[in-house]
Amino acid sequence: MTTFAQNLISYLHLFKMAERKVRVRFAPSPTGALHIGGVRTALYNYLFARQHGGDLVFRIEDTDSHRFVPGAEEYILESFKWLGIQFDEGVSFGGEHGPYRQSERRVLYKTYVQQLLDAGKAYYAFDTPEELEAKRNELKNFQYDAHTRMQMRNSLTMTPEECQQRIADGEQYVVRFLVEPGREIHVQDLIRGEVIVKSDILDDKVLYKSADELPTYHLANIVDDHLMEITHVIRGEEWLPSAPLHVLLYEAFGWTDTMPSFAHLPLLLKPEGKGKLSKRDGDRLGFPVFPLEWHDPKTGEVSSGFRESGYFPEAVVNFLALLGWNPGTDQEIFSLNELVDAFDITRCSKAGAKYDYQKGIWFNHEYMLQKSDDEIADLFAPIVANNGVDESMDRIRQVVHMMKDRVDFVKELWPLCSFFFVAPLEYDMKTVRKRWKPYSAEQMTELADLLEGLDDFSIENQEQHVMNWVKEKDYKLGDVMNAFRLTLVGIGKGPGMFDISAFLGKNETLRRLRKAIEEIPTVASHLA
Ligand code: GLU
């Protein structure tokens, strides 16, 4: 897009905003678990609303009763609660534009359908599914439009009396939108610029079905956006093909002046970067694509969620915010409030955004570091207790302080830190083979005697005495420290040795040392 056109669109957009309070909506269909792309859409709507002092509306688009899944609405609400994304109005939040569930707005939609019928902008169609199928077989690329509608059974090809008679007889019908050919439709998109589409390629979309007395997505969506005074429609790229029809509908109703600005967000792509991200990619590569774990009520299938996988909600929000938008700087860590300030819808990319789940893990690690030891300790404490260990909060916090920079998730702490709380039950064979020398038992006995003589068991004091002894005896420091580690930890890993011994305290350190001096030689002799 040219800079001029871009400026013009931004200008118009600002001008519109000056007049009307910004109102955006997130309008999911309750057809199952909310995909992570939907979460990002809601997040961008939230950021946009907050930064413009506007409102975010939560609307449920449930006009397709066949696709309704029980529990989906609750799931969506719980997801946003967990993520800290708050709505101002809508299902479960109340507000002056309700009801916010489309299935509760049937009567209202009927009057709008009638309005289009009366104005000749829509018409009744009685074609049965079989007739439509026959036509599809007869005409290659059949589309219900200006070229074909006069060959079909509808109110344009029959007398008003016949049409009314059929309706009175209870014959099922749909109402179709009459798309005039030869028009150029201009969609102003804050991300994509001006998108121009020829009306000839559009078909006469069904707006209403008598069978279930419900409007289709297109009609309900436009009527609600209008009545709910929505100023900006921010949604996934998959809805871009519907936008020209939506523009025409606004026009047909005479609402062009208050037509919202559109912003169609880029697709989320597979981690490999090709094709749309799917649930199967998550299963294949082992990462969640849903905010919360989801139990499909029909199939019983369970899909993993970010929450249950141990992600921090802040990390998920931060990760998603940068999938398809960037601040134009190197900054990567943003709190929700910082995002509100930095977010700029016009800086969203048009091209799809690769779902780099490794980056999601990286974000979780960063938030682990950012959070206080107390916060992490609160999350870690139940895990410690579940492993049958009764420890004070203070000691759990000390362990967290030593170890949190080594993990990405709280759940990874226990396997790494259990030795702080329980003595090793066995010694890692590989480490024994590598680190336990023929003279280690003797050195460790000397070390135990030395430590036993210390009154001050602080890190510094232990270190000073041990270093002097090693120097005096001309031992290799590596030999001593590696064997010492093996006795306390059972394996060749962990933080600084004196951090460990100081934490364990004198009694426990000596107990582990003496036990290891007895047991490891037996283990080692088996290996020999
Ligand atoms: N009900 C649609 C969905 O499930 C809403 C699309 C829109 O935002 O217009 O995403």
Coordinates of C-alpha atoms and ligand atoms in Angstrom, one line a residue:
M1 CA 0.0 0.0 0.0
T2 CA 1.2 3.5 -0.7
T3 CA 2.2 5.7 2.2
F4 CA -0.4 8.2 1.1
A5 CA -3.2 5.6 1.3
Q6 CA -1.9 4.3 4.6
N7 CA -1.9 7.8 6.1
L8 CA -5.3 8.5 4.8
I9 CA -6.7 5.3 6.4
S10 CA -4.9 6.0 9.7
Y11 CA -6.3 9.6 9.6
L12 CA -9.8 8.4 8.9
H13 CA -9.5 5.9 11.7
L14 CA -8.3 8.5 14.1
F15 CA -11.0 10.9 13.0
K16 CA -13.7 8.2 13.6
M17 CA -12.3 7.5 17.0
A18 CA -12.4 11.1 18.0
E19 CA -16.1 11.0 17.5
R20 CA -17.1 7.7 19.0
K21 CA -16.0 5.8 22.0
V22 CA -13.9 2.8 20.9
R23 CA -15.8 -0.4 21.3
V24 CA -14.5 -3.8 20.2
R25 CA -15.7 -7.3 20.6
F26 CA -14.5 -10.8 20.9
A27 CA -17.2 -13.0 19.4
P28 CA -16.4 -16.7 19.5
S29 CA -18.7 -19.5 18.5
P30 CA -18.9 -22.1 21.3
T31 CA -17.8 -25.0 19.1
G32 CA -15.1 -26.4 21.4
A33 CA -11.9 -25.4 23.0
L34 CA -10.7 -21.9 22.2
H35 CA -7.7 -22.2 19.9
I36 CA -4.6 -20.2 20.8
G37 CA -5.2 -18.0 17.7
G38 CA -8.6 -17.0 19.1
V39 CA -6.9 -16.1 22.4
R40 CA -4.5 -13.9 20.5
T41 CA -7.5 -12.2 18.7
A42 CA -9.1 -11.5 22.1
L43 CA -5.8 -10.2 23.5
Y44 CA -5.3 -7.7 20.6
N45 CA -8.9 -6.6 21.1
Y46 CA -8.3 -6.1 24.8
L47 CA -5.1 -4.1 24.2
F48 CA -6.8 -2.0 21.6
A49 CA -9.8 -1.3 23.9
R50 CA -7.6 -0.4 26.9
Q51 CA -5.2 1.9 25.0
H52 CA -8.1 3.9 23.6
G53 CA -10.1 4.0 26.8
G54 CA -12.8 1.9 25.1
D55 CA -14.9 -1.2 25.9
L56 CA -14.4 -4.8 25.1
V57 CA -17.5 -6.8 24.6
F58 CA -17.8 -10.6 24.9
R59 CA -20.4 -11.9 22.5
I60 CA -21.3 -15.6 21.9
E61 CA -22.1 -16.4 18.3
D62 CA -24.2 -19.5 18.7
T63 CA -26.6 -19.3 15.7
D64 CA -25.3 -22.6 14.3
S65 CA -27.0 -25.0 16.7
H66 CA -25.4 -28.1 15.0
R67 CA -21.9 -27.0 16.0
F68 CA -22.8 -26.1 19.6
V69 CA -20.7 -27.9 22.2
P70 CA -21.7 -27.9 25.8
G71 CA -19.1 -26.4 28.1
A72 CA -17.3 -24.4 25.5
E73 CA -18.6 -21.0 26.7
E74 CA -17.5 -21.8 30.3
Y75 CA -14.2 -22.9 29.0
I76 CA -13.6 -19.7 27.1
L77 CA -14.6 -17.6 30.1
E78 CA -12.3 -19.5 32.4
S79 CA -9.4 -19.2 29.9
F80 CA -9.6 -15.4 30.0
K81 CA -9.9 -15.3 33.7
W82 CA -6.7 -17.3 34.0
L83 CA -4.9 -15.0 31.5
G84 CA -6.1 -11.8 33.1
I85 CA -7.9 -10.5 30.1
Q86 CA -11.0 -8.7 31.3
F87 CA -14.1 -7.8 29.4
D88 CA -16.3 -4.8 30.1
E89 CA -19.5 -6.2 28.9
G90 CA -21.2 -9.3 27.5
V91 CA -22.2 -12.8 28.4
S92 CA -21.7 -13.2 32.1
F93 CA -20.6 -9.6 32.5
G94 CA -23.8 -7.8 31.8
G95 CA -24.2 -4.5 30.0
E96 CA -26.7 -2.3 28.2
H97 CA -26.5 -3.9 24.8
G98 CA -27.6 -7.4 25.8
P99 CA -28.6 -10.1 25.5
Y100 CA -25.1 -11.0 24.3
R101 CA -25.8 -14.6 23.3
Q102 CA -27.1 -14.6 19.7
S103 CA -29.4 -17.5 20.3
E104 CA -31.3 -15.1 22.7
R105 CA -31.7 -12.4 20.0
R106 CA -33.7 -14.3 17.4
V107 CA -36.7 -12.0 17.4
L108 CA -34.6 -9.0 16.8
Y109 CA -32.8 -10.5 13.8
K110 CA -36.1 -11.2 12.2
T111 CA -37.0 -7.6 12.0
Y112 CA -33.7 -6.8 10.3
V113 CA -34.2 -9.6 7.8
Q114 CA -37.7 -8.2 7.1
Q115 CA -36.2 -4.7 6.6
L116 CA -33.9 -6.0 3.8
L117 CA -36.8 -8.0 2.2
D118 CA -39.0 -4.9 2.2
A119 CA -36.3 -2.8 0.6
G120 CA -35.7 -5.4 -2.1
K121 CA -32.2 -6.1 -0.9
A122 CA -32.9 -9.6 0.0
Y123 CA -35.2 -12.3 -1.3
Y124 CA -36.9 -15.6 -0.4
A125 CA -35.4 -18.8 -1.9
F126 CA -37.2 -22.1 -1.8
D127 CA -34.6 -24.3 -3.5
T128 CA -34.2 -27.7 -1.8
P129 CA -30.8 -29.1 -1.1
E130 CA -31.5 -31.6 -3.9
E131 CA -32.3 -28.9 -6.4
L132 CA -29.1 -27.0 -5.4
E133 CA -27.1 -30.2 -5.8
A134 CA -28.6 -30.8 -9.2
K135 CA -27.7 -27.3 -10.3
R136 CA -24.2 -27.8 -9.0
N137 CA -23.9 -30.9 -11.1
E138 CA -25.3 -29.1 -14.2
L139 CA -23.2 -26.0 -14.0
K140 CA -19.5 -26.1 -13.4
N141 CA -18.5 -23.6 -10.6
F142 CA -22.2 -22.9 -9.8
Q143 CA -22.7 -20.0 -7.6
Y144 CA -26.1 -18.5 -6.5
D145 CA -25.6 -15.0 -8.0
A146 CA -26.7 -12.5 -10.7
H147 CA -26.0 -15.1 -13.4
T148 CA -28.0 -17.9 -11.9
R149 CA -30.6 -16.6 -9.5
M150 CA -33.2 -16.2 -12.2
Q151 CA -33.0 -19.9 -13.0
M152 CA -33.8 -20.8 -9.4
R153 CA -37.0 -21.1 -7.3
N154 CA -37.1 -17.8 -5.4
S155 CA -39.3 -14.7 -4.9
L156 CA -37.6 -13.1 -7.9
T157 CA -38.8 -15.8 -10.2
M158 CA -42.4 -16.2 -8.9
T159 CA -45.3 -14.0 -8.2
P160 CA -45.6 -12.4 -4.7
E161 CA -48.8 -14.4 -4.3
E162 CA -47.1 -17.7 -5.0
C163 CA -44.3 -16.8 -2.7
Q164 CA -46.6 -15.9 0.2
Q165 CA -48.7 -19.1 -0.4
R166 CA -45.6 -21.2 0.0
I167 CA -44.6 -19.5 3.2
A168 CA -48.2 -19.8 4.5
D169 CA -48.1 -23.6 3.6
G170 CA -45.1 -24.0 5.8
E171 CA -42.6 -24.6 3.0
Q172 CA -39.0 -24.2 4.3
Y173 CA -37.1 -21.2 2.8
V174 CA -34.0 -19.2 3.2
V175 CA -33.5 -15.5 2.8
R176 CA -30.7 -14.6 0.5
F177 CA -28.8 -11.3 0.1
L178 CA -29.1 -9.8 -3.3
V179 CA -25.6 -8.9 -4.5
E180 CA -25.6 -6.4 -7.3
P181 CA -23.0 -7.2 -9.9
G182 CA -20.5 -4.7 -11.4
R183 CA -19.6 -3.1 -8.1
E184 CA -16.3 -2.5 -6.6
I185 CA -16.3 -3.0 -2.8
H186 CA -13.7 -1.2 -0.8
V187 CA -12.7 -2.7 2.6
Q188 CA -10.6 -0.5 4.7
D189 CA -8.3 -2.6 6.8
L190 CA -6.0 -1.2 9.4
I191 CA -3.4 -3.9 8.7
R192 CA -3.9 -4.6 5.0
G193 CA -4.8 -1.2 3.7
E194 CA -7.5 -0.9 1.2
V195 CA -8.8 -4.2 -0.1
I196 CA -10.8 -3.9 -3.3
V197 CA -13.1 -6.8 -4.3
K198 CA -15.5 -7.0 -7.3
S199 CA -19.0 -7.8 -6.3
D200 CA -19.3 -10.2 -9.2
I201 CA -17.3 -12.8 -7.3
L202 CA -19.7 -12.8 -4.4
D203 CA -22.6 -15.1 -4.1
D204 CA -26.1 -14.3 -2.7
K205 CA -25.3 -15.5 0.8
V206 CA -28.0 -17.0 3.0
L207 CA -28.9 -14.6 5.8
Y208 CA -31.7 -16.5 7.4
K209 CA -33.1 -20.0 7.5
S210 CA -36.7 -20.6 8.3
A211 CA -35.9 -24.2 9.4
D212 CA -34.3 -23.1 12.6
E213 CA -35.7 -19.6 12.6
L214 CA -32.2 -18.3 13.0
P215 CA -30.0 -15.9 11.0
T216 CA -26.7 -17.0 9.7
Y217 CA -23.4 -15.7 11.0
H218 CA -23.2 -12.9 8.5
L219 CA -26.5 -11.2 9.4
A220 CA -26.3 -11.7 13.1
N221 CA -22.7 -10.5 13.1
I222 CA -23.5 -7.2 11.3
V223 CA -26.7 -6.5 13.2
D224 CA -25.0 -7.1 16.5
D225 CA -21.9 -5.1 15.6
H226 CA -24.2 -2.2 14.7
L227 CA -26.5 -2.5 17.7
M228 CA -23.6 -2.9 20.1
E229 CA -21.9 0.2 18.6
I230 CA -18.8 -1.6 17.6
T231 CA -16.2 0.7 16.2
H232 CA -13.4 -1.7 15.2
V233 CA -13.6 -5.3 14.1
I234 CA -10.4 -7.0 15.0
R235 CA -10.4 -10.7 14.0
G236 CA -8.6 -13.5 12.3
E237 CA -7.5 -13.5 8.7
E238 CA -9.9 -16.3 8.0
W239 CA -12.8 -13.8 8.1
L240 CA -11.3 -11.5 5.5
P241 CA -13.3 -13.1 2.7
S242 CA -16.5 -12.2 4.5
A243 CA -15.6 -8.6 4.9
P244 CA -16.8 -7.4 1.4
L245 CA -20.2 -8.9 2.1
H246 CA -20.2 -7.2 5.5
V247 CA -19.5 -3.9 3.9
L248 CA -22.4 -4.4 1.5
L249 CA -24.7 -5.3 4.4
Y250 CA -23.8 -2.1 6.3
E251 CA -24.6 -0.3 3.1
A252 CA -27.9 -2.1 2.6
F253 CA -29.0 -1.2 6.1
G254 CA -27.9 2.4 5.6
W255 CA -25.4 2.2 8.4
T256 CA -22.3 3.1 6.4
D257 CA -21.5 6.1 8.6
T258 CA -21.0 3.9 11.6
M259 CA -19.4 1.0 9.8
P260 CA -16.5 -0.3 12.0
S261 CA -12.9 -0.2 10.8
F262 CA -11.6 -3.7 10.1
A263 CA -8.3 -5.3 11.1
H264 CA -7.7 -8.9 9.9
L265 CA -4.9 -10.5 12.0
P266 CA -2.3 -12.7 10.4
L267 CA -2.7 -16.5 10.6
L268 CA -0.7 -18.5 13.1
L269 CA 1.5 -20.9 11.1
K270 CA 3.1 -24.3 12.0
P271 CA 6.4 -24.2 13.8
E272 CA 8.1 -25.2 10.6
G273 CA 6.5 -22.1 9.1
K274 CA 4.4 -23.8 6.4
G275 CA 0.6 -24.1 6.6
K276 CA -1.8 -23.2 9.4
L277 CA -1.1 -24.2 12.9
S278 CA -3.3 -27.1 14.0
K279 CA -4.0 -29.2 17.1
R280 CA -2.1 -32.0 15.4
D281 CA 1.1 -30.0 15.3
G282 CA 0.8 -29.6 19.1
D283 CA 0.3 -33.4 19.5
R284 CA 3.1 -34.2 17.2
L285 CA 5.7 -31.8 18.7
G286 CA 4.5 -31.9 22.3
F287 CA 3.2 -28.3 22.9
P288 CA -0.3 -27.0 23.8
V289 CA -2.4 -25.0 21.3
F290 CA -5.2 -24.4 23.9
P291 CA -5.1 -22.1 26.9
L292 CA -6.5 -24.8 29.3
E293 CA -6.8 -28.5 29.1
W294 CA -9.9 -29.5 27.2
H295 CA -12.0 -32.6 27.6
D296 CA -14.0 -33.1 24.4
P297 CA -17.5 -34.1 25.7
K298 CA -18.3 -36.0 22.5
T299 CA -15.1 -38.0 21.8
G300 CA -13.7 -38.0 25.4
E301 CA -10.4 -36.8 23.9
V302 CA -8.2 -34.7 26.1
S303 CA -6.1 -31.9 24.7
S304 CA -3.3 -30.3 26.7
G305 CA -3.5 -26.7 27.8
F306 CA -0.9 -24.0 28.6
R307 CA -2.2 -23.8 32.2
E308 CA -1.9 -27.5 33.0
S309 CA 1.5 -27.7 31.2
G310 CA 2.8 -25.3 33.8
Y311 CA 3.0 -22.0 31.9
F312 CA 2.6 -18.7 33.7
P313 CA -0.4 -16.8 32.3
E314 CA 1.8 -13.7 31.9
A315 CA 4.3 -15.6 29.8
V316 CA 1.5 -16.9 27.5
V317 CA 0.1 -13.4 27.1
N318 CA 3.6 -12.0 26.3
F319 CA 4.3 -14.8 23.9
L320 CA 1.0 -14.4 22.0
A321 CA 1.3 -10.6 21.9
L322 CA 4.5 -10.9 19.8
L323 CA 3.0 -13.5 17.4
G324 CA 2.0 -11.2 14.5
W325 CA 2.9 -7.9 16.1
N326 CA 6.2 -6.3 17.1
P327 CA 7.0 -3.1 18.9
G328 CA 9.7 -2.0 16.4
T329 CA 12.3 -2.2 19.2
D330 CA 14.3 -5.1 20.7
Q331 CA 12.1 -5.2 23.8
E332 CA 10.6 -8.7 24.2
I333 CA 9.4 -8.8 27.8
F334 CA 6.2 -6.9 28.3
S335 CA 3.7 -6.9 31.1
L336 CA 0.0 -6.6 30.1
N337 CA 0.1 -2.9 31.0
E338 CA 3.2 -2.3 29.0
L339 CA 1.6 -4.1 26.1
V340 CA -1.4 -1.7 26.4
D341 CA 0.9 1.2 25.9
A342 CA 3.2 -0.3 23.2
F343 CA 0.6 -2.1 21.1
D344 CA -0.1 -0.6 17.7
I345 CA -2.6 -2.4 15.5
T346 CA -1.2 -0.9 12.3
R347 CA 2.1 -2.6 13.1
C348 CA 0.7 -6.1 12.9
S349 CA 2.1 -8.1 10.0
K350 CA 0.1 -9.1 7.0
A351 CA 2.1 -12.3 6.6
G352 CA 1.4 -15.3 8.8
A353 CA 3.2 -15.6 12.1
K354 CA 5.3 -18.7 12.8
Y355 CA 4.2 -20.4 16.0
D356 CA 7.6 -20.8 17.6
Y357 CA 6.7 -22.8 20.7
Q358 CA 10.3 -22.9 21.9
K359 CA 10.0 -19.1 22.2
G360 CA 7.0 -19.8 24.5
I361 CA 9.2 -21.9 26.7
W362 CA 11.8 -19.2 26.7
F363 CA 9.2 -16.6 27.9
N364 CA 8.2 -18.9 30.7
H365 CA 11.8 -19.1 31.8
E366 CA 12.1 -15.3 31.7
Y367 CA 9.0 -15.0 33.9
M368 CA 10.4 -17.6 36.3
L369 CA 13.4 -15.3 36.8
Q370 CA 11.3 -12.2 37.1
K371 CA 9.0 -13.6 39.7
S372 CA 10.0 -13.4 43.3
D373 CA 11.4 -16.4 45.2
D374 CA 8.3 -16.2 47.4
E375 CA 5.9 -16.5 44.4
I376 CA 7.8 -19.5 43.0
A377 CA 8.0 -21.1 46.5
D378 CA 4.2 -20.8 46.9
L379 CA 3.9 -22.8 43.7
F380 CA 6.6 -25.3 44.6
A381 CA 5.5 -25.9 48.2
P382 CA 2.6 -28.2 47.3
I383 CA 4.8 -30.3 45.1
V384 CA 7.3 -30.7 47.9
A385 CA 4.5 -31.7 50.2
N386 CA 3.1 -34.2 47.7
N387 CA 6.4 -35.9 47.7
G388 CA 5.9 -36.5 51.4
V389 CA 8.4 -33.9 52.6
D390 CA 7.5 -31.6 55.5
E391 CA 9.6 -28.4 55.0
S392 CA 9.3 -24.8 56.1
M393 CA 8.4 -22.2 53.6
D394 CA 11.7 -20.5 54.4
R395 CA 13.7 -23.5 53.4
I396 CA 11.7 -24.1 50.3
R397 CA 12.3 -20.5 49.3
Q398 CA 16.1 -20.9 49.8
V399 CA 16.0 -23.9 47.4
V400 CA 14.0 -21.9 44.9
H401 CA 16.5 -19.1 45.2
M402 CA 19.4 -21.4 44.3
M403 CA 17.7 -23.3 41.6
K404 CA 15.0 -21.3 39.7
D405 CA 17.4 -20.0 37.0
R406 CA 18.0 -23.6 36.0
V407 CA 14.4 -24.5 35.0
D408 CA 11.7 -23.3 32.6
F409 CA 8.8 -24.6 34.6
V410 CA 8.0 -25.0 38.3
K411 CA 7.3 -28.7 37.8
E412 CA 10.9 -29.2 36.7
L413 CA 12.1 -28.1 40.1
W414 CA 11.4 -31.3 42.1
P415 CA 13.4 -33.7 39.9
L416 CA 16.3 -31.2 40.1
C417 CA 16.1 -30.3 43.7
S418 CA 14.8 -33.3 45.6
F419 CA 18.3 -34.0 47.1
F420 CA 17.9 -30.9 49.2
F421 CA 15.0 -32.5 51.0
V422 CA 15.7 -36.3 50.8
A423 CA 19.1 -38.0 51.0
P424 CA 20.1 -39.9 47.8
L425 CA 18.8 -43.5 47.9
E426 CA 21.3 -44.6 45.4
Y427 CA 24.4 -43.3 43.7
D428 CA 24.5 -42.6 40.0
M429 CA 26.7 -45.4 38.5
K430 CA 28.2 -43.2 35.8
T431 CA 29.3 -40.6 38.3
V432 CA 30.7 -43.2 40.7
R433 CA 32.8 -44.7 37.9
K434 CA 34.1 -41.3 36.9
R435 CA 34.4 -39.4 40.3
W436 CA 35.0 -42.0 43.0
K437 CA 38.8 -42.6 43.1
P438 CA 40.6 -45.3 45.1
Y439 CA 41.6 -42.6 47.6
S440 CA 38.2 -40.9 47.8
A441 CA 36.9 -42.8 50.9
E442 CA 40.0 -41.7 52.8
Q443 CA 39.7 -38.0 51.6
M444 CA 36.0 -37.9 52.4
T445 CA 36.7 -39.3 55.9
E446 CA 39.2 -36.5 56.5
L447 CA 36.7 -34.0 55.1
A448 CA 33.9 -35.3 57.4
D449 CA 36.2 -35.1 60.4
L450 CA 37.1 -31.5 59.4
L451 CA 33.5 -30.4 59.0
E452 CA 32.6 -32.1 62.2
G453 CA 35.0 -29.8 64.0
L454 CA 33.4 -26.6 62.6
D455 CA 31.1 -24.6 64.9
D456 CA 30.3 -22.1 62.2
F457 CA 28.8 -24.1 59.3
S458 CA 28.3 -21.1 57.1
I459 CA 29.2 -21.3 53.4
E460 CA 32.2 -18.9 53.9
N461 CA 33.6 -20.7 56.9
Q462 CA 33.3 -24.2 55.4
E463 CA 34.9 -23.0 52.2
Q464 CA 37.8 -21.4 54.0
H465 CA 38.7 -24.4 56.1
V466 CA 38.2 -26.9 53.3
M467 CA 40.4 -24.9 50.9
N468 CA 43.2 -24.7 53.4
W469 CA 43.0 -28.4 54.1
V470 CA 43.1 -29.2 50.3
K471 CA 46.1 -27.0 49.9
E472 CA 47.9 -28.4 52.9
K473 CA 47.4 -31.9 51.7
D474 CA 48.1 -31.0 48.1
Y475 CA 45.0 -32.7 47.0
K476 CA 43.3 -32.0 43.7
L477 CA 40.4 -29.7 44.4
G478 CA 38.4 -31.3 41.6
D479 CA 38.8 -34.8 43.1
V480 CA 37.6 -33.6 46.5
M481 CA 34.6 -31.6 45.3
N482 CA 33.4 -34.1 42.9
A483 CA 33.4 -36.9 45.4
F484 CA 31.8 -34.6 48.0
R485 CA 29.1 -33.8 45.5
L486 CA 28.4 -37.5 44.9
T487 CA 28.0 -38.1 48.6
L488 CA 25.5 -35.4 49.2
V489 CA 23.6 -35.3 45.9
G490 CA 24.0 -38.8 44.5
I491 CA 24.9 -37.5 41.1
G492 CA 27.3 -35.1 39.6
K493 CA 25.0 -32.1 39.3
G494 CA 23.7 -29.2 41.4
P495 CA 24.7 -25.8 42.6
G496 CA 27.8 -24.8 44.6
M497 CA 28.9 -27.5 47.1
F498 CA 29.0 -25.3 50.1
D499 CA 25.6 -23.9 49.3
I500 CA 24.3 -27.4 49.5
S501 CA 26.1 -28.4 52.7
A502 CA 25.2 -25.1 54.4
F503 CA 21.6 -25.7 53.5
L504 CA 21.6 -29.3 54.7
G505 CA 23.3 -28.3 57.9
K506 CA 26.1 -30.1 59.8
N507 CA 24.2 -33.1 61.0
E508 CA 22.7 -34.0 57.6
T509 CA 25.9 -33.3 55.7
L510 CA 27.9 -35.6 58.0
R511 CA 25.2 -38.3 57.9
R512 CA 25.3 -38.3 54.1
L513 CA 29.1 -38.2 54.0
R514 CA 29.6 -41.1 56.4
K515 CA 26.8 -43.2 54.7
A516 CA 28.4 -42.7 51.3
I517 CA 31.9 -43.5 52.6
E518 CA 30.5 -46.9 53.6
E519 CA 28.3 -47.6 50.6
I520 CA 30.0 -46.2 47.6
P521 CA 33.1 -48.5 47.8
T522 CA 30.7 -51.5 47.6
V523 CA 29.0 -50.0 44.6
A524 CA 32.4 -49.1 43.1
S525 CA 33.8 -52.6 43.6
H526 CA 30.8 -54.1 41.7
L527 CA 31.7 -51.8 38.9
A528 CA 35.3 -52.8 38.8
Ligands
GLU1 N1 -18.1 -16.1 15.4 C1 -16.9 -15.8 14.7 C2 -15.8 -16.6 15.3 O1 -16.0 -17.7 15.8 C3 -16.6 -14.3 14.8 C4 -15.9 -13.7 13.7 C5 -15.9 -12.2 13.8 O2 -15.2 -11.8 14.7 O3 -16.5 -11.6 13.0 O4 -14.6 -16.3 15.2

